[in-house]
Amino acid sequence: MTGALLELDSVSKTFTRGGLFSRTQVEAVIDVSFRLEMAKPEIFSIIGESGSGKSTLARIILALQAPTRGTARFKGRDLAGLRDGADRHAFMAAVQPVFQNPFEAFNPLKRLDRYLYATCRRFAGAKDEAAMQAGADKALRQVGLSLAEVKGRYPHELSGGQLQRVAIARALASGPSLLIADEPVSMVDASLRASIVNLFRKLRDELGLSIIYITHDLATAYSISDRIIIMQKGRVVESGDARTILADPKHPYSKTLKESVLEPLAPGERPLFAR
Amino acid sequence: MSAAMRNPAAKPEAAQGPVVAVRDLRAWYRLRLFGVDREVKAVDGITFEVRKDEIYGLAGESSSGKSTLVKTIAGAMRPPLEIVGGEIQFSFMDGTMGLNRAPADLVERVRWRHLSYVMQGSMSVLNPVRRIGTSFFDFAFRHMGLDNAGFEAAVVAHLARVNLPASVLKAYPHELSGGMRQRVTIALATICRPQFIIADEPTTALDVVVQKDVLAMFRSIQREMASSVLFVTHDMGVHAHLTDRLGIMYAGRLVEEARTPDVFARPRHPYTRHLIHSLPRIGDDRPRIGLEGTPPSLANPPSGCRFHPRCVFATERCRVEVPPMEQVAPDHRVACFEKDRVEATP
Amino acid sequence: MFVVLRDLLRYNSEFLAGILMTGVVVAMALLSFVSPYPPLDQFVAPMDVPPSAAHWFGTTSRGQDLFWLLTYSIRNTLAFGLLVAILSRILSLSIGLLAGYRGGWVDRVLMSINDTFIVIPLFPILVLFYFVMRDNMSWVMLAVLTALLGWSYDARLIRSVALSLRHREFTQTAVFSGMRTHEILSREHLPFVLPIVFSTSLNNMNWSIGLEVTLAVLGFTDINRPSVGGMIYWANQHSAVVAGVWWWIAFPVGLVVMLFIGLYLLAISMNEYIDPRSRLERGGGRKE
């Protein structure tokens, strides 16, 4: 297992807005390059505020959008060349998303287990009912749940934290090598957030899964990432080892970002907006 | 504090006592219709005060009932929600039910003049097809008692306080950035110098850099007007840096209340303690542990202390008895039977 | 389901009235199965008898008992409305859901077809077809034609819901679970539009019945097959109003008006049931 798992080479994405006469070009992503190695699973964070282009980048990596310039390659294959059908099918088995809002990630009118079964059937080659159930149970156990807890349940019967675990289990059921998690904990209660974050770390260590963690939250990014990039208005302004950068950011924007984070008070610390 | 028999139009200068006093408030959703039959005790026996010239923070996660509490205090209740018991008393108006049973003309006079709101979605306050200036006129003109020129001068001066140029008055809401819009709503809420402001997740939709600016501005305007604020957010970081006192809600009840630094330094309730210890910090590599179990269902809450199924300190007593809110130190109240053990545990 | 029905009946008087009126009409239609007179027989009863104990609604100038004739007519009219509603639902659902979900060029092509159908004048087209087909124009063919002309408004409505569903995260979850387009449309999105389909199909029935009655009154349908419009056509042919045979016109018109109002009331109370806010306000909660 050598070579790049995911490789972005000067990726840019430009959107054209407006009608016939007043066209404006919006550059959502500008010249972004990075590389994840197959041999070294890691949690790679993309940090940015709204409008930084981080979600567009996620859509490019999930092959839902093609870059305007540059190439995105997964295991050496150019994602722009993916056609519908067998190619895309194989790609989707290997790269799976986890979305921001666990309450929105499942159809509220349908049972949760359907999604797990469908993923096992389509991507993991489960032929019959028993194989699908075994696959679903295995995936759920990897996130600390079991099929017995989820079977026949509807989304509203579970908490945000549990739903996000089910969403991660669903993504794991296809046996992926890369997970794209776009703000996976921002809608989860703070007291439950730590368990999801810890789960990502466990998946990296035990399953050898690489995870791209997309967030605006510097504190959780610090607690789980191996490497980070910080994006501002489509450009990467700083990248490298997570602890080094977040402990001592160099770029002015990264500094502002770090200074703006409101963290719980340490004993004796003075509040920023004191009387 | 005797029921304030004041004329609502007269502004009390040195108010004694709290601006808002909530006593044993119970507000439930009662649904018995179209095959649904249930009672959701979203606010179940809450007592607290917001004093003059302070920012009182209210923290809680999903299904804590904090948004229901805010709706009840703001007088914005809609049918399935009703007040089942308790009192809400404002210093600036008579009666013990707040805005909820007050006659419409009194509510009309009190809103914006004495009590105002800053909500999460600025677009819900600002009419998208009217200029900002028109919104100011609609909300505030009749409360200010000024002529047109005087009113405009007052608005421009007030906008300067929130660091906005006078030109925003000519703009439509969609022409402004999210941060500017939220400044406008804060300016709208404060222009009549109300005694009491309800701020419900006002910065949650903003980016962190903008959030910091808006919060600093919010504090400075509060300080200048010496008004009282009920500041609601789930974000403990915001509470830590902004609020003076902090109440923590869990499953429809207040479980702890103290001066904000004390909440962070010496939490006495197991839930508060867990909440604070699970927050990640940059530069702190100690592992964090998530809370076990599921958030309570308000339709069918646990018996006794509602936190007991998830609590490591829980005893048999917690399962049957409801712990009362008790004073443990000046300005520090906790509802927990095991509070001493919690405090003794490192 | 039973409880929902009970509460609807208890709190929503429109629903109750709608059920009663539609119920009477449907009961009439069912009575046709026990009619003592075959529907096409003429001169089997005395002519021009006013309503009486022997002939409840009177008889026609063609010697038919009006009550029993009306049971056949309303049955045929209802069947026509139902068939149009079902056929046009199939069209509007598949086109609306597909256009909304796929978006892009699929949406543009389908919606330009849709808009063509919205603007073409359907009445002249139906009349034209009648003149081309003449005796070959059966009621089933008329229903198919009406359905072909009557799906477009609701397809747009369904498309707008599907457009919003497309951008919800669970649709992406379904895509990445490997579900195919038809599975996403039928399993994930269909349940969300079913309530709209239900209330629009009641309105669609009303619309198509109105169209059929109009065509029949003017004689542009198979006039030998009993229908409400056909009865009015024959009454006019015999100058019933001038001759004082008012019941020949009054009972068919009264019955079809009752059906219109009944279906309309059902449609609006369904709409109210779908919208939870108005549901709650009716449910005895205090309004502010």
XYZ file of C-alpha atoms in Angstrom, chain B residues 40-239:
200
model
C -44.695 17.720 27.336
C -43.448 19.362 30.494
C -40.937 21.599 28.786
C -40.639 24.043 31.678
C -41.327 22.371 34.976
C -40.894 24.479 38.092
C -38.275 27.107 37.360
C -37.390 29.951 39.728
C -34.853 32.665 38.976
C -34.396 36.423 38.788
C -32.665 38.759 36.408
C -31.304 41.707 38.371
C -30.851 45.253 37.279
C -27.775 45.865 35.151
C -26.648 42.315 34.575
C -26.421 39.750 31.811
C -28.038 36.547 33.016
C -27.012 33.579 30.925
C -29.199 30.562 30.335
C -27.483 27.428 29.063
C -28.993 24.127 28.048
C -28.791 21.515 25.360
C -31.506 20.033 23.194
C -34.675 19.163 25.127
C -33.578 21.264 28.095
C -36.647 23.479 27.668
C -34.698 26.710 27.402
C -36.378 27.895 24.219
C -39.793 27.195 25.762
C -38.794 29.225 28.806
C -37.773 32.119 26.586
C -41.036 31.965 24.646
C -43.005 32.007 27.866
C -41.133 35.000 29.259
C -41.318 36.852 25.961
C -45.079 36.313 25.839
C -44.774 34.478 22.540
C -46.736 31.374 23.427
C -48.806 29.589 20.820
C -51.674 27.140 21.387
C -50.308 23.802 22.495
C -48.021 25.623 24.930
C -49.671 26.962 28.046
C -48.692 28.194 31.485
C -49.826 25.624 33.990
C -48.563 27.369 37.102
C -46.181 29.884 38.592
C -45.516 33.560 38.068
C -43.567 35.915 35.839
C -43.229 39.401 37.272
C -41.696 42.370 35.493
C -40.627 45.454 37.442
C -42.129 47.689 34.804
C -45.654 46.319 34.756
C -48.317 45.042 37.109
C -49.537 41.496 37.319
C -47.902 38.171 37.938
C -48.323 36.510 34.561
C -45.945 38.692 32.569
C -47.091 39.428 29.074
C -49.190 36.331 28.732
C -52.494 37.479 30.184
C -51.895 41.231 29.897
C -54.320 43.294 27.824
C -53.185 43.901 24.274
C -52.754 47.667 24.597
C -50.500 47.278 27.641
C -48.374 44.686 25.816
C -48.201 47.117 22.936
C -46.880 49.884 25.174
C -44.404 47.678 27.005
C -42.846 45.952 23.991
C -39.737 47.664 22.613
C -40.075 50.431 25.229
C -39.443 48.282 28.292
C -38.767 44.842 26.893
C -37.214 43.872 23.595
C -35.772 40.878 21.801
C -32.755 39.913 19.763
C -33.336 36.635 17.965
C -31.111 34.211 16.096
C -32.483 34.898 12.634
C -32.213 38.619 12.018
C -34.439 38.184 8.980
C -37.380 37.330 11.202
C -37.317 40.855 12.655
C -36.257 42.790 9.585
C -38.815 42.963 6.834
C -36.926 41.907 3.677
C -38.738 44.340 1.379
C -38.427 47.437 3.563
C -35.396 49.624 4.086
C -33.700 49.447 7.484
C -34.757 53.045 8.180
C -38.403 52.112 7.712
C -38.054 49.264 10.184
C -36.648 51.675 12.760
C -39.553 54.011 12.168
C -42.119 51.205 12.516
C -40.686 49.817 15.707
C -39.544 52.820 17.621
C -41.055 56.099 16.425
C -44.176 56.074 18.540
C -42.231 55.084 21.661
C -39.694 57.854 21.399
C -41.909 60.925 21.470
C -39.682 62.868 19.081
C -40.389 64.752 15.862
C -39.101 63.380 12.552
C -35.787 65.228 12.531
C -35.135 64.484 16.188
C -35.978 60.815 15.672
C -33.604 60.467 12.761
C -30.807 62.142 14.697
C -31.424 59.760 17.605
C -31.345 56.737 15.301
C -28.104 57.828 13.646
C -26.497 58.466 17.010
C -27.614 55.065 18.231
C -26.292 53.315 15.097
C -22.916 54.910 15.768
C -22.940 53.151 19.140
C -23.112 49.761 17.411
C -20.468 50.872 14.875
C -22.814 51.182 11.954
C -22.775 54.089 9.482
C -25.936 56.137 8.919
C -26.041 54.817 5.347
C -27.439 51.460 6.492
C -30.783 53.191 6.995
C -31.113 53.405 3.222
C -30.172 49.746 2.716
C -32.356 46.668 2.425
C -31.600 43.762 4.798
C -30.204 41.495 2.061
C -27.616 44.121 1.134
C -25.954 43.775 4.532
C -23.698 40.997 5.781
C -24.885 38.648 8.517
C -22.855 40.463 11.156
C -24.175 43.874 10.134
C -27.729 42.599 10.129
C -27.313 41.278 13.634
C -25.930 44.676 14.688
C -29.002 46.294 13.183
C -31.312 44.018 15.159
C -29.365 44.791 18.315
C -29.647 48.513 17.557
C -33.395 48.058 16.999
C -33.779 46.214 20.252
C -31.883 48.814 22.260
C -32.870 52.151 20.723
C -35.733 52.713 23.169
C -33.366 51.950 26.060
C -35.482 49.085 27.401
C -34.903 47.809 30.941
C -34.997 44.199 29.803
C -33.662 42.518 26.677
C -34.186 38.885 25.742
C -31.375 37.618 23.520
C -32.072 34.162 22.112
C -29.012 32.598 20.436
C -28.234 35.984 18.831
C -24.767 35.039 17.585
C -25.186 31.337 16.844
C -25.478 31.854 13.090
C -22.419 34.122 12.937
C -18.816 33.240 12.200
C -16.503 33.307 15.199
C -14.623 36.439 14.192
C -17.840 38.373 13.683
C -19.334 36.845 16.808
C -16.550 38.242 18.924
C -17.157 41.775 17.603
C -20.888 41.572 18.053
C -20.578 40.280 21.615
C -18.135 43.033 22.571
C -20.523 45.595 21.130
C -23.434 43.981 22.936
C -21.640 44.205 26.260
C -20.661 47.838 25.777
C -24.186 48.905 24.931
C -25.571 46.970 27.903
C -23.053 48.619 30.205
C -23.932 52.046 28.931
C -27.669 51.604 29.352
C -27.425 49.548 32.553
C -30.132 47.285 31.180
C -30.810 43.683 32.159
C -30.351 40.917 29.655
C -31.498 37.318 29.544
C -28.907 35.777 27.236
C -29.724 32.293 25.959
C -27.262 30.113 24.111
C -26.045 26.536 24.123
C -22.479 27.760 23.592
C -20.617 27.586 26.899
C -17.720 29.590 25.456
C -20.008 32.564 24.893
C -21.414 32.277 28.400
